[in-house]
mmCIF file of C-alpha atoms in Angstrom:
data_model
loop_
_atom_site.group_PDB
_atom_site.id
_atom_site.type_symbol
_atom_site.label_atom_id
_atom_site.label_comp_id
_atom_site.label_asym_id
_atom_site.label_seq_id
_atom_site.Cartn_x
_atom_site.Cartn_y
_atom_site.Cartn_z
ATOM 1 C CA MET D 315 6.244 7.928 11.233
ATOM 2 C CA PRO D 316 2.928 9.356 12.453
ATOM 3 C CA LEU D 317 2.321 13.081 12.198
ATOM 4 C CA PRO D 318 3.206 15.350 15.156
ATOM 5 C CA SER D 319 -0.048 16.187 16.941
ATOM 6 C CA LYS D 320 0.711 19.911 17.157
ATOM 7 C CA ALA D 321 1.288 20.166 13.418
ATOM 8 C CA PHE D 322 -1.821 18.062 12.830
ATOM 9 C CA GLN D 323 -3.941 20.338 15.030
ATOM 10 C CA ARG D 324 -2.711 23.405 13.152
ATOM 11 C CA TRP D 325 -3.706 21.736 9.891
ATOM 12 C CA LEU D 326 -7.102 20.729 11.303
ATOM 13 C CA HIS D 327 -7.778 24.254 12.534
ATOM 14 C CA GLY D 328 -7.153 25.526 9.024
ATOM 15 C CA VAL D 329 -9.483 22.913 7.551
ATOM 16 C CA ALA D 330 -12.314 23.132 10.063
ATOM 17 C CA PRO D 331 -11.692 26.111 12.366
ATOM 18 C CA ASN D 332 -15.103 26.015 14.033
ATOM 19 C CA ALA D 333 -15.612 22.259 14.235
ATOM 20 C CA SER D 334 -15.544 20.402 17.517
ATOM 21 C CA THR D 335 -13.759 17.094 17.934
ATOM 22 C CA ALA D 336 -17.144 15.378 17.853
ATOM 23 C CA ASP D 337 -17.988 17.102 14.554
ATOM 24 C CA VAL D 338 -14.671 16.062 13.001
ATOM 25 C CA CYS D 339 -15.099 12.455 14.080
ATOM 26 C CA ARG D 340 -18.690 12.285 12.868
ATOM 27 C CA ILE D 341 -17.837 13.713 9.452
ATOM 28 C CA SER D 342 -14.726 11.585 8.973
ATOM 29 C CA GLY D 343 -16.022 8.347 10.494
ATOM 30 C CA ILE D 344 -13.218 8.191 13.066
ATOM 31 C CA LYS D 345 -13.911 7.065 16.616
ATOM 32 C CA ARG D 346 -13.516 9.860 19.156
ATOM 33 C CA THR D 347 -11.458 7.594 21.402
ATOM 34 C CA THR D 348 -9.091 6.816 18.527
ATOM 35 C CA LEU D 349 -8.427 10.471 17.726
ATOM 36 C CA ALA D 350 -8.162 11.373 21.421
ATOM 37 C CA GLN D 351 -5.601 8.642 22.076
ATOM 38 C CA GLN D 352 -3.489 9.715 19.116
ATOM 39 C CA LEU D 353 -3.516 13.347 20.227
ATOM 40 C CA VAL D 354 -2.562 12.412 23.777
ATOM 41 C CA ARG D 355 0.338 10.318 22.505
ATOM 42 C CA GLY D 356 1.479 13.220 20.350
ATOM 43 C CA LYS D 357 1.388 11.187 17.145
ATOM 44 C CA VAL D 358 -1.499 11.142 14.680
ATOM 45 C CA ALA D 359 -1.714 8.366 12.114
ATOM 46 C CA GLU D 360 -1.599 9.322 8.448
ATOM 47 C CA SER D 361 -4.770 7.294 7.934
ATOM 48 C CA THR D 362 -6.537 9.647 10.364
ATOM 49 C CA LEU D 363 -5.489 12.651 8.298
ATOM 50 C CA VAL D 364 -6.657 10.935 5.119
ATOM 51 C CA SER D 365 -10.049 10.051 6.626
ATOM 52 C CA ILE D 366 -10.607 13.627 7.773
ATOM 53 C CA SER D 367 -9.525 14.962 4.382
ATOM 54 C CA ARG D 368 -12.058 12.745 2.663
ATOM 55 C CA GLY D 369 -14.755 13.782 5.110
ATOM 56 C CA TYR D 370 -14.153 17.448 4.314
ATOM 57 C CA HIS D 371 -13.711 16.794 0.560
ATOM 58 C CA ILE D 372 -10.059 17.789 0.589
ATOM 59 C CA SER D 373 -7.386 16.021 -1.469
ATOM 60 C CA PRO D 374 -5.587 13.603 0.878
ATOM 61 C CA VAL D 375 -2.436 14.074 -1.186
ATOM 62 C CA GLN D 376 -2.510 17.827 -0.729
ATOM 63 C CA ALA D 377 -3.238 17.376 2.965
ATOM 64 C CA LEU D 378 -0.264 15.047 3.442
ATOM 65 C CA ALA D 379 1.931 17.376 1.392
ATOM 66 C CA THR D 380 1.491 20.165 3.931
ATOM 67 C CA PHE D 381 3.728 18.153 6.282
ATOM 68 C CA ASP D 382 7.471 18.227 5.648
ATOM 69 C CA LEU D 383 7.720 14.451 5.877
ATOM 70 C CA TYR D 384 5.545 14.216 2.768
ATOM 71 C CA ALA D 385 6.987 17.148 0.840
ATOM 72 C CA ASP D 386 7.632 14.754 -2.072
ATOM 73 C CA LEU D 387 3.874 14.843 -2.756
ATOM 74 C CA ARG D 388 3.878 18.563 -3.498
ATOM 75 C CA GLY D 389 3.350 19.656 -7.072
ATOM 76 C CA ASP D 390 1.720 17.864 -9.974
ATOM 77 C CA PRO D 391 1.194 14.100 -9.577
ATOM 78 C CA VAL D 392 3.829 11.887 -11.195
ATOM 79 C CA PRO D 393 2.254 9.134 -13.328
ATOM 80 C CA PRO D 394 3.091 5.572 -12.294
ATOM 81 C CA THR D 395 5.281 3.463 -14.545
ATOM 82 C CA PRO D 396 3.665 0.614 -16.513
ATOM 83 C CA ASP D 397 5.365 -1.875 -14.175
ATOM 84 C CA GLU D 398 3.873 -0.128 -11.149
ATOM 85 C CA LEU D 399 0.422 -0.291 -12.705
ATOM 86 C CA VAL D 400 0.735 -3.992 -13.449
ATOM 87 C CA SER D 401 2.017 -4.644 -9.921
ATOM 88 C CA GLN D 402 -1.322 -3.415 -8.605
ATOM 89 C CA ILE D 403 -3.296 -6.019 -10.554
ATOM 90 C CA ALA D 404 -4.341 -8.962 -8.399
ATOM 91 C CA THR D 405 -2.944 -12.390 -9.233
ATOM 92 C CA MET D 406 -6.412 -13.821 -9.934
ATOM 93 C CA ASP D 407 -7.018 -11.019 -12.443
ATOM 94 C CA LEU D 408 -3.751 -11.933 -14.181
ATOM 95 C CA LEU D 409 -4.793 -15.576 -14.325
ATOM 96 C CA ARG D 410 -8.192 -14.664 -15.763
ATOM 97 C CA ALA D 411 -6.443 -12.550 -18.407
ATOM 98 C CA VAL D 412 -4.215 -15.502 -19.329
ATOM 99 C CA VAL D 413 -7.228 -17.779 -19.756
ATOM 100 C CA GLU D 414 -9.170 -15.150 -21.701
ATOM 101 C CA ARG D 415 -6.314 -14.571 -24.140
ATOM 102 C CA SER D 416 -5.596 -18.273 -24.521
ATOM 103 C CA GLU D 417 -9.255 -19.183 -25.001
ATOM 104 C CA PRO D 418 -11.227 -16.037 -25.936
ATOM 105 C CA GLY D 419 -14.751 -16.058 -24.559
ATOM 106 C CA SER D 420 -14.006 -18.785 -22.023
ATOM 107 C CA VAL D 421 -14.225 -16.464 -19.003
ATOM 108 C CA SER D 422 -16.333 -13.473 -18.153
ATOM 109 C CA VAL D 423 -14.125 -10.498 -17.313
ATOM 110 C CA ALA D 424 -15.979 -7.980 -15.145
ATOM 111 C CA GLY D 425 -13.077 -5.583 -14.651
ATOM 112 C CA LEU D 426 -10.086 -5.584 -12.355
ATOM 113 C CA SER D 427 -10.302 -6.010 -8.614
ATOM 114 C CA PRO D 428 -9.853 -2.766 -6.661
ATOM 115 C CA THR D 429 -6.569 -1.787 -5.088
ATOM 116 C CA PRO D 430 -4.882 -2.831 -2.937
ATOM 117 C CA HIS D 431 -4.729 -6.584 -3.468
ATOM 118 C CA PRO D 432 -3.217 -9.157 -1.028
ATOM 119 C CA THR D 433 0.356 -8.890 -2.342
ATOM 120 C CA ALA D 434 0.251 -5.301 -3.620
ATOM 121 C CA VAL D 435 3.121 -4.004 -1.468
ATOM 122 C CA ARG D 436 5.641 -6.718 -2.328
ATOM 123 C CA ASN D 437 4.653 -6.616 -5.996
ATOM 124 C CA TRP D 438 5.098 -2.848 -6.083
ATOM 125 C CA VAL D 439 8.579 -3.015 -4.551
ATOM 126 C CA ASP D 440 9.559 -5.845 -6.900
ATOM 127 C CA ALA D 441 8.297 -3.812 -9.862
ATOM 128 C CA ILE D 442 10.548 -0.832 -9.096
ATOM 129 C CA ASP D 443 13.535 -2.757 -7.734
ATOM 130 C CA ASP D 444 16.706 -2.607 -9.844
ATOM 131 C CA GLY D 445 18.425 -5.105 -7.588
ATOM 132 C CA GLU D 446 19.841 -2.531 -5.176
ATOM 133 C CA LEU D 447 16.656 -0.826 -4.006
ATOM 134 C CA ARG D 448 16.438 -2.539 -0.637
ATOM 135 C CA HIS D 449 20.046 -1.616 0.103
ATOM 136 C CA ARG D 450 19.447 2.043 -0.769
ATOM 137 C CA VAL D 451 16.290 2.199 1.333
ATOM 138 C CA SER D 452 18.126 0.631 4.258
ATOM 139 C CA GLU D 453 20.934 3.178 3.993
ATOM 140 C CA ALA D 454 18.549 6.123 3.628
ATOM 141 C CA THR D 455 16.188 5.206 6.457
ATOM 142 C CA GLY D 456 18.253 3.057 8.795
ATOM 143 C CA ILE D 457 15.763 0.196 8.609
ATOM 144 C CA ALA D 458 17.332 -3.237 8.794
ATOM 145 C CA PRO D 459 16.891 -5.252 5.561
ATOM 146 C CA GLN D 460 15.155 -8.053 7.448
ATOM 147 C CA ASN D 461 12.655 -5.589 8.919
ATOM 148 C CA PHE D 462 11.969 -4.158 5.483
ATOM 149 C CA SER D 463 11.394 -7.681 4.183
ATOM 150 C CA ALA D 464 9.049 -8.361 7.103
ATOM 151 C CA HIS D 465 6.908 -5.402 6.043
ATOM 152 C CA LEU D 466 6.706 -6.784 2.505
ATOM 153 C CA THR D 467 5.802 -10.265 3.722
ATOM 154 C CA ALA D 468 3.006 -8.781 5.829
ATOM 155 C CA ASN D 469 1.888 -6.679 2.833
ATOM 156 C CA ARG D 470 2.114 -3.428 4.712
ATOM 157 C CA LEU D 471 4.470 -0.509 4.355
ATOM 158 C CA PRO D 472 4.446 2.470 6.716
ATOM 159 C CA PRO D 473 3.692 5.599 4.675
ATOM 160 C CA GLU D 474 7.013 7.287 5.413
ATOM 161 C CA LEU D 475 8.840 4.120 4.324
ATOM 162 C CA ALA D 476 6.751 3.994 1.153
ATOM 163 C CA ILE D 477 7.819 7.559 0.353
ATOM 164 C CA ALA D 478 11.472 6.730 1.034
ATOM 165 C CA THR D 479 11.217 3.664 -1.214
ATOM 166 C CA SER D 480 9.702 5.717 -4.043
ATOM 167 C CA ARG D 481 12.472 8.281 -3.663
ATOM 168 C CA ALA D 482 15.192 5.613 -3.709
ATOM 169 C CA ALA D 483 13.678 4.059 -6.835
ATOM 170 C CA GLY D 484 13.225 7.366 -8.644
ATOM 171 C CA VAL D 485 9.494 6.887 -9.235
ATOM 172 C CA GLY D 486 6.457 8.974 -8.327
ATOM 173 C CA PRO D 487 5.919 9.366 -4.574
ATOM 174 C CA ALA D 488 2.339 8.092 -4.422
ATOM 175 C CA GLY D 489 2.831 4.554 -5.726
ATOM 176 C CA GLY D 490 3.661 2.979 -2.396
ATOM 177 C CA LEU D 491 0.790 4.801 -0.709
ATOM 178 C CA VAL D 492 -1.616 3.251 -3.222
ATOM 179 C CA ALA D 493 -0.053 -0.189 -2.798
ATOM 180 C CA GLY D 494 -0.313 0.161 0.976
ATOM 181 C CA GLY D 495 -3.959 1.189 0.799
ATOM 182 C CA LEU D 496 -3.561 4.690 2.228
ATOM 183 C CA LEU D 497 -4.601 6.371 -1.039
ATOM 184 C CA THR D 498 -6.872 5.339 -3.868
ATOM 185 C CA GLU D 499 -5.735 5.390 -7.484
ATOM 186 C CA ALA D 500 -7.885 8.453 -8.151
ATOM 187 C CA GLU D 501 -6.490 10.324 -5.145
ATOM 188 C CA ALA D 502 -2.969 9.614 -6.350
ATOM 189 C CA GLY D 503 -3.801 11.053 -9.768
ATOM 190 C CA TRP D 504 -3.649 7.735 -11.610
ATOM 191 C CA SER D 505 -5.638 7.284 -14.797
ATOM 192 C CA PRO D 506 -8.912 5.441 -14.075
ATOM 193 C CA ASN D 507 -8.099 2.910 -16.807
ATOM 194 C CA GLY D 508 -4.342 2.882 -16.256
ATOM 195 C CA ARG D 509 -4.054 -0.627 -14.835
ATOM 196 C CA GLN D 510 -6.265 -2.154 -17.499
ATOM 197 C CA GLU D 511 -4.388 -0.375 -20.272
ATOM 198 C CA ALA D 512 -1.039 -1.549 -18.878
ATOM 199 C CA LEU D 513 -2.400 -5.092 -18.759
ATOM 200 C CA ASP D 514 -3.670 -4.876 -22.334
ATOM 201 C CA ARG D 515 -0.223 -3.780 -23.545
ATOM 202 C CA MET D 516 1.419 -6.936 -22.187
ATOM 203 C CA THR D 517 2.084 -9.749 -24.594
ATOM 204 C CA LEU D 518 0.719 -13.175 -23.770
ATOM 205 C CA GLY D 519 4.247 -14.363 -23.069
ATOM 206 C CA GLU D 520 4.853 -11.519 -20.618
ATOM 207 C CA LEU D 521 1.516 -12.154 -18.975
ATOM 208 C CA VAL D 522 2.099 -15.889 -18.556
ATOM 209 C CA THR D 523 5.601 -15.294 -17.164
ATOM 210 C CA LEU D 524 4.359 -12.773 -14.608
ATOM 211 C CA ALA D 525 1.417 -14.951 -13.588
ATOM 212 C CA GLY D 526 3.816 -17.866 -13.139
ATOM 213 C CA GLU D 527 6.098 -15.782 -10.913
ATOM 214 C CA ARG D 528 3.145 -14.691 -8.822
ATOM 215 C CA LEU D 529 1.941 -18.286 -8.423
ATOM 216 C CA GLN D 530 5.407 -19.435 -7.428
ATOM 217 C CA ALA D 531 5.592 -16.747 -4.752
ATOM 218 C CA LEU D 532 2.096 -17.652 -3.561
ATOM 219 C CA GLY D 533 3.099 -21.306 -3.362
ATOM 220 C CA LYS D 534 6.058 -20.457 -1.117
ATOM 221 C CA THR D 535 3.833 -18.401 1.157
ATOM 222 C CA LEU D 536 1.250 -21.167 1.440
ATOM 223 C CA ARG D 537 3.935 -23.763 2.179
ATOM 224 C CA ARG D 538 5.322 -21.588 4.982
ATOM 225 C CA GLN D 539 1.830 -21.192 6.423
ATOM 226 C CA GLU D 540 1.247 -24.953 6.250
ATOM 227 C CA GLN D 541 4.577 -25.636 7.966
ATOM 228 C CA ASP D 542 3.793 -23.084 10.691
ATOM 229 C CA HIS D 543 0.399 -24.711 11.202
ATOM 230 C CA GLU D 544 1.974 -28.163 11.456
ATOM 231 C CA ARG D 545 4.532 -26.923 13.993
ATOM 232 C CA THR D 546 1.780 -25.338 16.067
ATOM 233 C CA GLU D 547 -0.228 -28.577 16.034
ATOM 234 C CA ARG D 548 2.811 -30.578 17.139
ATOM 235 C CA ILE D 549 3.425 -28.163 20.003
ATOM 236 C CA TRP D 550 -0.174 -28.528 21.190
ATOM 237 C CA GLU D 551 0.059 -32.315 20.903
ATOM 238 C CA ASN D 552 3.235 -32.353 22.999
ATOM 239 C CA LEU D 553 1.590 -30.151 25.590
ATOM 240 C CA GLY D 554 -1.057 -32.801 25.773
#
């Protein structure tokens, strides 16, 4: 749920009381038309707030926390669980780690890919799901389970839904915002080496199992895309 424009403008006045709209957009890298449209509609995207916060060297987490919708972010950052950290490691990085451990020196590891990766949202939800998480999120937010699943398939999670999911899972509030790409690991208070350390703690068996699960999920996604492509081609052929 985007931020109410009146509340956003009060926050912005406190951050940059003497700045014009043009100044704010220039410093934050936001298009003036984008900000103007959001203000006219009465809803300002969280990503806009984050961009402005970065432009003025303010913590995006603290900025979001000034709004009641993101009150969960107030206070000291809650460290992510090891499973959350591993969920934010790209599948190709997992595969490289498997090869490196199986045949040391056979691959050159240049560090992990940055967050978020192409399946970061689904992997994060799977990592914190006890089997009933989707049901609890649906009850708490009113979102239909199929709509929640659609967000995961598209690898995007609205920030307010990410917060609700964290709350329902009993984990730190920033994890879903990192997985969704709104915040960086550093902004969320994660250790700079946290993901690598979580990966290093995994046994080879655990690593191979997880990589296999990721590949299986990727295979299903690719098959669906291929089937959709084939159906589209058949439709065009029938249209002549």
